[in-house]
PDB file of C-alpha atoms in Angstrom:
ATOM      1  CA  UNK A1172       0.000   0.000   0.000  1.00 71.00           C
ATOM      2  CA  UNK A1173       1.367   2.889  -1.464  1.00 82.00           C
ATOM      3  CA  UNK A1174       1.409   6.761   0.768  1.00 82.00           C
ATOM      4  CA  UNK A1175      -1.539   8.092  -1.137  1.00 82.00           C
ATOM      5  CA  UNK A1176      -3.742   4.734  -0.015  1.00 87.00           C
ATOM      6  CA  UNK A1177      -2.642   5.352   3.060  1.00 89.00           C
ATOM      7  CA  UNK A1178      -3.832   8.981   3.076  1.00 88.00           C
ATOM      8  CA  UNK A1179      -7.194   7.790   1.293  1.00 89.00           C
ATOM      9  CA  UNK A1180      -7.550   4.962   3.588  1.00 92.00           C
ATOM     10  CA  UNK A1181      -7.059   6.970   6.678  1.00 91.00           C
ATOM     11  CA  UNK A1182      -8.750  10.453   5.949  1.00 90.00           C
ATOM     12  CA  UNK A1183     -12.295   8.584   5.105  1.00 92.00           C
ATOM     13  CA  UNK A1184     -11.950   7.104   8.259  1.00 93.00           C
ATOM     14  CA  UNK A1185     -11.623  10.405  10.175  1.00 91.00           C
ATOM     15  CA  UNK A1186     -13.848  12.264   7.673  1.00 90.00           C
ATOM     16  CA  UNK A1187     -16.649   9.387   8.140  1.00 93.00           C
ATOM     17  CA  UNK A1188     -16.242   9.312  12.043  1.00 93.00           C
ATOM     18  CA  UNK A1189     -16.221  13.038  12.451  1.00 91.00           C
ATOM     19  CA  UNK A1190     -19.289  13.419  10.613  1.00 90.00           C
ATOM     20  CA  UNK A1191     -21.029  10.691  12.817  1.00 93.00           C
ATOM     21  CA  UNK A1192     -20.071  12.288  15.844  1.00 91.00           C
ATOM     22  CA  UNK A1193     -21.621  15.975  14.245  1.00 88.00           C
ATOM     23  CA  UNK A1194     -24.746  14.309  13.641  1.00 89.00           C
ATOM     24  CA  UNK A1195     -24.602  12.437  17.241  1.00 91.00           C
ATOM     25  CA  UNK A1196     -24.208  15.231  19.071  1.00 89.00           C
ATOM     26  CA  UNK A1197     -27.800  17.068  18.344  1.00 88.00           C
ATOM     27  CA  UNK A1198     -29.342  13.727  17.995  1.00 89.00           C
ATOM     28  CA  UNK A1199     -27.930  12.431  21.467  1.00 91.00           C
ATOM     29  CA  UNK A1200     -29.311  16.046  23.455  1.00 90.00           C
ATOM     30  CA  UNK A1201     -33.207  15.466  21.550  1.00 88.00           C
ATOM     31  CA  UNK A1202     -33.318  11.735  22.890  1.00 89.00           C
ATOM     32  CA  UNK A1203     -32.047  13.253  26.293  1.00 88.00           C
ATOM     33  CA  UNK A1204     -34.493  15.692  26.492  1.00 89.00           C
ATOM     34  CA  UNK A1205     -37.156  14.584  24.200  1.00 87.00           C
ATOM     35  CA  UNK A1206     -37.423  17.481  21.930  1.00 86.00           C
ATOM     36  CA  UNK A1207     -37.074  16.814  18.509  1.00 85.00           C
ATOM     37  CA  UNK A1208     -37.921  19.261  16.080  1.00 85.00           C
ATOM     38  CA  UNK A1209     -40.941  18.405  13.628  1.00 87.00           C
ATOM     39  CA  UNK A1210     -39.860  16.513  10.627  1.00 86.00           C
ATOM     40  CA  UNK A1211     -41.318  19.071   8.047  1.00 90.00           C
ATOM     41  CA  UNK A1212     -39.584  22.270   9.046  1.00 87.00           C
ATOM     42  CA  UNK A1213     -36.387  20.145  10.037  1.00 85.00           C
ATOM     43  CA  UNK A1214     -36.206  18.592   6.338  1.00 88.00           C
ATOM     44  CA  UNK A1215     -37.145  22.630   5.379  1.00 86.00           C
ATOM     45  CA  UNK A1216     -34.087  23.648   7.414  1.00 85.00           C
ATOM     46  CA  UNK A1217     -31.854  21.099   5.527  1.00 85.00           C
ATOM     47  CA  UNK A1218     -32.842  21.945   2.544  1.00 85.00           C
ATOM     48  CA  UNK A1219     -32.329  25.450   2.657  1.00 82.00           C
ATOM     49  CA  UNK A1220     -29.004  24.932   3.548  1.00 81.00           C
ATOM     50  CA  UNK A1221     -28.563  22.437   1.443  1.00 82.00           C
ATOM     51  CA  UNK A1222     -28.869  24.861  -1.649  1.00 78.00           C
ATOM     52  CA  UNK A1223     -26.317  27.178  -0.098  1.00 74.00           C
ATOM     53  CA  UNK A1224     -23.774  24.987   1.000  1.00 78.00           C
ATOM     54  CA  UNK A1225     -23.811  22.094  -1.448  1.00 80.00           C
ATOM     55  CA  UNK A1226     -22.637  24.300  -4.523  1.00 76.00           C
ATOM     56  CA  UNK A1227     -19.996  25.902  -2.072  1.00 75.00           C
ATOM     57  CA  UNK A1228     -18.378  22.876  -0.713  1.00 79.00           C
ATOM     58  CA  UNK A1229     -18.253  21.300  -4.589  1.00 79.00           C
ATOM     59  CA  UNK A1230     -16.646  24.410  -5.586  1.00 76.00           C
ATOM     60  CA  UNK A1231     -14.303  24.357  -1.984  1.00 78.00           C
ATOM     61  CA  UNK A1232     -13.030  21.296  -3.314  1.00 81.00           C
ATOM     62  CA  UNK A1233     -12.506  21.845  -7.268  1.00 79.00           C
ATOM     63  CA  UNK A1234     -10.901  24.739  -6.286  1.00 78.00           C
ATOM     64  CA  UNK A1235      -8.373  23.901  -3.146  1.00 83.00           C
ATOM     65  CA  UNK A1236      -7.627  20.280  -3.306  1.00 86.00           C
ATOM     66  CA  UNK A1237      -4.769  20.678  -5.770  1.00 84.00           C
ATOM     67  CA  UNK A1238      -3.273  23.166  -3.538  1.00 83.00           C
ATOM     68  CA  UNK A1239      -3.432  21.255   0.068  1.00 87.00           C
ATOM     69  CA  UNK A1240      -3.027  18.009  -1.726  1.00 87.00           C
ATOM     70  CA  UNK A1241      -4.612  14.414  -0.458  1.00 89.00           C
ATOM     71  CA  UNK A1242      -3.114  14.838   3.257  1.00 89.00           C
ATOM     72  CA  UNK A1243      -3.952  18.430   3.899  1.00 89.00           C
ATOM     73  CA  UNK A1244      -7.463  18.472   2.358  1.00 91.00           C
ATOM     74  CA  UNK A1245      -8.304  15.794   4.464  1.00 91.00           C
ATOM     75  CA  UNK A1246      -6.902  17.446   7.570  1.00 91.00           C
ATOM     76  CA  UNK A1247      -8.250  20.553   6.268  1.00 90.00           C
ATOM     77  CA  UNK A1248     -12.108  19.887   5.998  1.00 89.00           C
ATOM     78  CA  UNK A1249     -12.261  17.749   9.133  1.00 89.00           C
ATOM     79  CA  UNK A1250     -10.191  20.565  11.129  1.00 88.00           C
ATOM     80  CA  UNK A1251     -12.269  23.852   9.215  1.00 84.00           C
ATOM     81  CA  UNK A1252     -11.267  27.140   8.916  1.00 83.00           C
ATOM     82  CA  UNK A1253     -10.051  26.619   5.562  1.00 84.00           C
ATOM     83  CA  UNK A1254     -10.111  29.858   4.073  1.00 78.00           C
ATOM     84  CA  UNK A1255      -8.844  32.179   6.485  1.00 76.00           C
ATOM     85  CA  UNK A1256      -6.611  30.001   8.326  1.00 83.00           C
ATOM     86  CA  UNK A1257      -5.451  26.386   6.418  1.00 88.00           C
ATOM     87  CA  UNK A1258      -5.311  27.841   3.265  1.00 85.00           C
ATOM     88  CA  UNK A1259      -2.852  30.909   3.907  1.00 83.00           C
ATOM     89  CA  UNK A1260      -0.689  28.796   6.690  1.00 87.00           C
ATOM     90  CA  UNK A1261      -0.195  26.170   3.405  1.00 89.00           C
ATOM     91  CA  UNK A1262       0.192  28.175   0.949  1.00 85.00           C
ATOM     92  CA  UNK A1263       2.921  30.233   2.888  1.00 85.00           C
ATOM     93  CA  UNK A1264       4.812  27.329   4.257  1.00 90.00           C
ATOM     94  CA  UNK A1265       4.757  26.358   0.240  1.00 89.00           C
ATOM     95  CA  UNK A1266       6.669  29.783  -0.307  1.00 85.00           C
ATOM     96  CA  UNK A1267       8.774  29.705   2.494  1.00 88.00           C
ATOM     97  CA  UNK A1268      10.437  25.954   1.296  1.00 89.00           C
ATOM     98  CA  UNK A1269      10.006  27.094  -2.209  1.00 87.00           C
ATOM     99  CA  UNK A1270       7.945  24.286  -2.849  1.00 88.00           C
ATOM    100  CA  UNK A1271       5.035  24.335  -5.261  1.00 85.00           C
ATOM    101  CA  UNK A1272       1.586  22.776  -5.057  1.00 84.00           C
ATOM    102  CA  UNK A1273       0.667  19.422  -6.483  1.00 82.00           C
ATOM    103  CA  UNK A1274       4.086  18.009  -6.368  1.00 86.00           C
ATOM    104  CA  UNK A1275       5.370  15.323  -3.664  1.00 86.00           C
ATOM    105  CA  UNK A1276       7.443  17.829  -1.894  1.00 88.00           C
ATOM    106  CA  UNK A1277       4.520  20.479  -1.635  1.00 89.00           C
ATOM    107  CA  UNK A1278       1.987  17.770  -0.611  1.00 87.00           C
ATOM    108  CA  UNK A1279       4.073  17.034   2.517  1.00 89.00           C
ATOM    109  CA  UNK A1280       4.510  21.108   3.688  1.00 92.00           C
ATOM    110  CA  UNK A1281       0.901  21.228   2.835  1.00 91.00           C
ATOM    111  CA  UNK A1282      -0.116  18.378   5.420  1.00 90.00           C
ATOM    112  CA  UNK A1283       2.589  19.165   7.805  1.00 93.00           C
ATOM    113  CA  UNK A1284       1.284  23.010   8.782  1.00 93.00           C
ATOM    114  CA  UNK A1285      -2.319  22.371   8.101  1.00 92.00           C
ATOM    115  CA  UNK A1286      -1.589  19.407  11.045  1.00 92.00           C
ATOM    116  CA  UNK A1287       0.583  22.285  13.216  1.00 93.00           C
ATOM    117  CA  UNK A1288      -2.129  24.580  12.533  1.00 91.00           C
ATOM    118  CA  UNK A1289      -4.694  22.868  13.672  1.00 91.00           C
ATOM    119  CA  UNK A1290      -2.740  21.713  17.135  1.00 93.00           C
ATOM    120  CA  UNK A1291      -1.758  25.542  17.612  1.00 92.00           C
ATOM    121  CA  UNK A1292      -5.664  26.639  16.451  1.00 89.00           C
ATOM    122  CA  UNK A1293      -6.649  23.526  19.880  1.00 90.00           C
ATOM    123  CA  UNK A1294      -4.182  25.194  22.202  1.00 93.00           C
ATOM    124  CA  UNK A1295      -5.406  28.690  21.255  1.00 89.00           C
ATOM    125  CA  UNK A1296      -9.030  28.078  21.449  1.00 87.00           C
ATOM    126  CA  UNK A1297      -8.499  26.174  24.530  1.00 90.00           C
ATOM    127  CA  UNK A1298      -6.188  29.198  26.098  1.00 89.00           C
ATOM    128  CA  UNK A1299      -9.672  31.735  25.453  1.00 83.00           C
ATOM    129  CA  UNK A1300     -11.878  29.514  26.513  1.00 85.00           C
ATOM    130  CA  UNK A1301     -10.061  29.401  30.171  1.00 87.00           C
ATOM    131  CA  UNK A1302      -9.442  33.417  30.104  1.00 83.00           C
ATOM    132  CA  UNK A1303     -12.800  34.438  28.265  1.00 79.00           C
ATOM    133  CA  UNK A1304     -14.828  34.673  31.883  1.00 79.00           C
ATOM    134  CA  UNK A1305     -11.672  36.716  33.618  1.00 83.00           C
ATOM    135  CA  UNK A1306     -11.172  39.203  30.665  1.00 80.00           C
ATOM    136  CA  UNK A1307     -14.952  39.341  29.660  1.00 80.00           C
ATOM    137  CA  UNK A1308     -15.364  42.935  31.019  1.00 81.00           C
ATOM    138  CA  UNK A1309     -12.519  43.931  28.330  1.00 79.00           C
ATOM    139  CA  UNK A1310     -13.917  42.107  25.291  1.00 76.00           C
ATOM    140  CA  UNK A1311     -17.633  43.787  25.900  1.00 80.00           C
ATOM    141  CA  UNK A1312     -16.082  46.926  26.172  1.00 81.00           C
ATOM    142  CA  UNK A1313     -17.290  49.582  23.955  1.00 82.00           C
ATOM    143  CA  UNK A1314     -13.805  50.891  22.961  1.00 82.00           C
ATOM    144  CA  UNK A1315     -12.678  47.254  21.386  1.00 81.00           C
ATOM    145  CA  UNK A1316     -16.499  46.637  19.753  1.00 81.00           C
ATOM    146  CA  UNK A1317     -15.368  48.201  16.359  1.00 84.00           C
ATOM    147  CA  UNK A1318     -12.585  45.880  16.335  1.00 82.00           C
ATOM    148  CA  UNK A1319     -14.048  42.759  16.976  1.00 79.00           C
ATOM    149  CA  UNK A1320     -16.486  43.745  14.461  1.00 80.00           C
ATOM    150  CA  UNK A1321     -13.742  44.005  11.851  1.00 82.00           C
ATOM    151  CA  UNK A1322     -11.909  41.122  12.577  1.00 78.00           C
ATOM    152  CA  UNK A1323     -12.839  39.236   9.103  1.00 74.00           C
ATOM    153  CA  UNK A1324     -12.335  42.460   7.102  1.00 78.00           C
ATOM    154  CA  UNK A1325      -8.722  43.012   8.728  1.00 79.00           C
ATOM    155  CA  UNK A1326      -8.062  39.346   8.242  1.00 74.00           C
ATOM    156  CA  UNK A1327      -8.580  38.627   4.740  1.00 74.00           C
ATOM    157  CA  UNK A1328      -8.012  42.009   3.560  1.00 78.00           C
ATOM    158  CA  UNK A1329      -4.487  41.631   4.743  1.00 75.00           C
ATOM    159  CA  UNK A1330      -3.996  38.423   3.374  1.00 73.00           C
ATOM    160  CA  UNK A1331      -5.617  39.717  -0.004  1.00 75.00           C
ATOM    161  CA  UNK A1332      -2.921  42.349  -0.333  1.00 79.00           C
ATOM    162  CA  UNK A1333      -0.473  39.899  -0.116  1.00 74.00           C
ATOM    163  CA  UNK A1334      -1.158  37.687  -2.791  1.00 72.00           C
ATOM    164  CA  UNK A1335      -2.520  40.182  -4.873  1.00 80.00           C
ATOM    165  CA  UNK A1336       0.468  42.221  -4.929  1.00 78.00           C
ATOM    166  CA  UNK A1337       2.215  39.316  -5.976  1.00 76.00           C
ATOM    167  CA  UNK A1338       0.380  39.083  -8.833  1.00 78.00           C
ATOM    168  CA  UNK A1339      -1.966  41.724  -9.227  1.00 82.00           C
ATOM    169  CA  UNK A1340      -2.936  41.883 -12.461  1.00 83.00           C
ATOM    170  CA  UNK A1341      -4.569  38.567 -11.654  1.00 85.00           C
ATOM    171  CA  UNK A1342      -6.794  39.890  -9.571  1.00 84.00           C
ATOM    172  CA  UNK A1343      -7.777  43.078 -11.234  1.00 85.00           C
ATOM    173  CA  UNK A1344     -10.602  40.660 -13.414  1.00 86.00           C
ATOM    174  CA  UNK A1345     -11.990  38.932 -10.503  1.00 85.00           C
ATOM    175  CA  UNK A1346     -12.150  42.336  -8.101  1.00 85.00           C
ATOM    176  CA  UNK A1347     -13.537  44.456 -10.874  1.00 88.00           C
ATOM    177  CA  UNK A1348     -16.798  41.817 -11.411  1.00 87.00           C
ATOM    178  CA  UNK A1349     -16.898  41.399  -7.613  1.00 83.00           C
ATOM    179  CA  UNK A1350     -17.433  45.384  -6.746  1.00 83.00           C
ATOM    180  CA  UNK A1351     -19.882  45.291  -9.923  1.00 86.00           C
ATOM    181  CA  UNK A1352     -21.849  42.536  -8.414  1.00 83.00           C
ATOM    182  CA  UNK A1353     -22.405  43.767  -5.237  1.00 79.00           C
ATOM    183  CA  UNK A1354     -22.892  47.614  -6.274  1.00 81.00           C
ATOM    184  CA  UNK A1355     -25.147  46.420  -8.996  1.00 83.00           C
ATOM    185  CA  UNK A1356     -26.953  43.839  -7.408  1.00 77.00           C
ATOM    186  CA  UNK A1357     -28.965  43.314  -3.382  1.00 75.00           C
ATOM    187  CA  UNK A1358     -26.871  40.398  -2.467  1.00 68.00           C
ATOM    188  CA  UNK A1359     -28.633  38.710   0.291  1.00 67.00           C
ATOM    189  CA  UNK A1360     -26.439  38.846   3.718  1.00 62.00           C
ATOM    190  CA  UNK A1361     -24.893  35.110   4.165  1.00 58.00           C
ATOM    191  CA  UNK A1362     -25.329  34.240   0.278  1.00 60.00           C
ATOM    192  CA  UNK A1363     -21.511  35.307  -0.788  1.00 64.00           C
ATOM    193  CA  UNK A1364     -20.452  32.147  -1.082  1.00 63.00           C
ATOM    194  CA  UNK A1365     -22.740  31.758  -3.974  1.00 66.00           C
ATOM    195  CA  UNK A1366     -19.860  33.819  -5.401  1.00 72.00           C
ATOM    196  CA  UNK A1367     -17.047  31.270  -5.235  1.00 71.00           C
ATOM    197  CA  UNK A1368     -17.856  28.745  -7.725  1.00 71.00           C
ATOM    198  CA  UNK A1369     -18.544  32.018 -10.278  1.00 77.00           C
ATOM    199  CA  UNK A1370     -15.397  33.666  -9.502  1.00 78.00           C
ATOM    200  CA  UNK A1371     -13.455  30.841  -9.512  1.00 76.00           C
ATOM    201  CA  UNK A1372     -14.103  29.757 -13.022  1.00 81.00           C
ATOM    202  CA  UNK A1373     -13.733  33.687 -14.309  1.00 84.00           C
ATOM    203  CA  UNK A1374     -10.514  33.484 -12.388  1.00 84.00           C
ATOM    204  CA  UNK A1375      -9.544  30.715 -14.192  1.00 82.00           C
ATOM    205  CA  UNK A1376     -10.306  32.162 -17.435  1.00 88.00           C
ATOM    206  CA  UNK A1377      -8.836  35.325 -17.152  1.00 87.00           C
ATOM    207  CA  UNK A1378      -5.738  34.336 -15.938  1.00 85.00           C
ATOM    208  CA  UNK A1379      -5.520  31.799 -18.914  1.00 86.00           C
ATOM    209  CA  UNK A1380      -6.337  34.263 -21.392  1.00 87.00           C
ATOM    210  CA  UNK A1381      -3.558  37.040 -19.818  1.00 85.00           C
ATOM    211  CA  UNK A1382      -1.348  33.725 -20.272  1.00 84.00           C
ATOM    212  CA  UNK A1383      -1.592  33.096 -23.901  1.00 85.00           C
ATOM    213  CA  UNK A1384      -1.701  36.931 -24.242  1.00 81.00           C
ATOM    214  CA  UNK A1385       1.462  37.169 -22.450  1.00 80.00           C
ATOM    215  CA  UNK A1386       0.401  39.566 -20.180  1.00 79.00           C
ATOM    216  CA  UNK A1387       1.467  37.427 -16.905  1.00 77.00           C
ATOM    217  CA  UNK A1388       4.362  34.695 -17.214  1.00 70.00           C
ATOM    218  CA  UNK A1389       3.323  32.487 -14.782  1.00 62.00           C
ATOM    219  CA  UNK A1390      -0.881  31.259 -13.781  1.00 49.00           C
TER     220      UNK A1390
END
């Protein structure tokens, strides 16, 4: 059995078991306390999520499998935080070794930070959860509300300058329809993600065509 079975063979395990236990958990606290939600507005609830997150998670994974590779994608969906944490620590551990994605050596950084991202993301988590009763008084305080309400906006907007100045004529294309779309059109709070699979195959394209055009020497 070859390193990639091994991967396969091991992350369907995890991914099966972890699923099981995110299903057991709601289902165990209903049998404990007998209330189970009617089966017409729970199968409603599915389903509307269903048609969010279904086209989001088949684009998730067309679009960053080949750069975490077999090992980190697995780690990477059963661990989450994907875009604003796996993603980046991969991609710049990738950099840092001058490695590239979908190659041997770039499949191993890939799995090896995703896995020391997720044990640092367990300590972290489990620091705040011990300290988030004795500094409570500072988090609710009025001064720090406007930054914890721009946490996301700080996060990815610094990791978005990054990469775009890199290569920014990349992402002059997929920012330009973006703005557009969202000064043009009322999209619906929580339906963004709607957005990756779209800009994901116009990324694609454009950088291709600024490719053949010469415009950019590497895609």
């Amino acid at each position: 059995m070859n390193y990639n079975d091994i991967v396969h063979r091991i992350g369907r395990i995890t991914g099966i078991s972890v699923l099981i236990m995110i299903i057991l958990i709601p289902t165990v606290i209903c049998m404990k306390y007998n209330i189970f939600p009617p089966v017409i507005n729970l199968l409603k609830g599915i389903g509307m999520v269903c048609m969010i997150y279904i086209p989001m998670c088949a684009a998730e994974f067309a679009t960053y499998t080949p750069m975490l590779g077999t090992s980190g994608s697995y780690l990477a969906f059963v661990t989450g935080n994907v875009t604003n944490l796996k993603i980046p620590c991969a991609l710049m551990c990738m950099e840092n070794v001058g490695v590239k994605p979908q190659t041997e050596e770039g499949e191993v950084i890939a799995g090896i930070s995703i896995a020391v991202s997720a044990i640092v993301t367990v300590i972290v988590v489990f620091v705040g959860m011990l300290a988030v009763v004795p500094l409570e008084p500072v988090l609710n305080s009025a001064v720090l509300k406007p930054a914890f309400d721009n946490i996301l906006p700080a996060l990815f907007g610094a990791l978005g300058a990054y990469w775009i100045q890199k290569q920014w004529k990349l992402a002059v294309t997929p920012l330009a329809i973006v703005v557009l779309v969202f000064a043009i059109f009322n999209v619906p709070a929580g339906a963004e993600g709607v957005m990756i699979p779209v800009m994901g195959v116009i990324s694609v394209i454009s950088a291709r065509i600024m490719y053949n055009k010469k415009f950019v020497k590497e895609v």
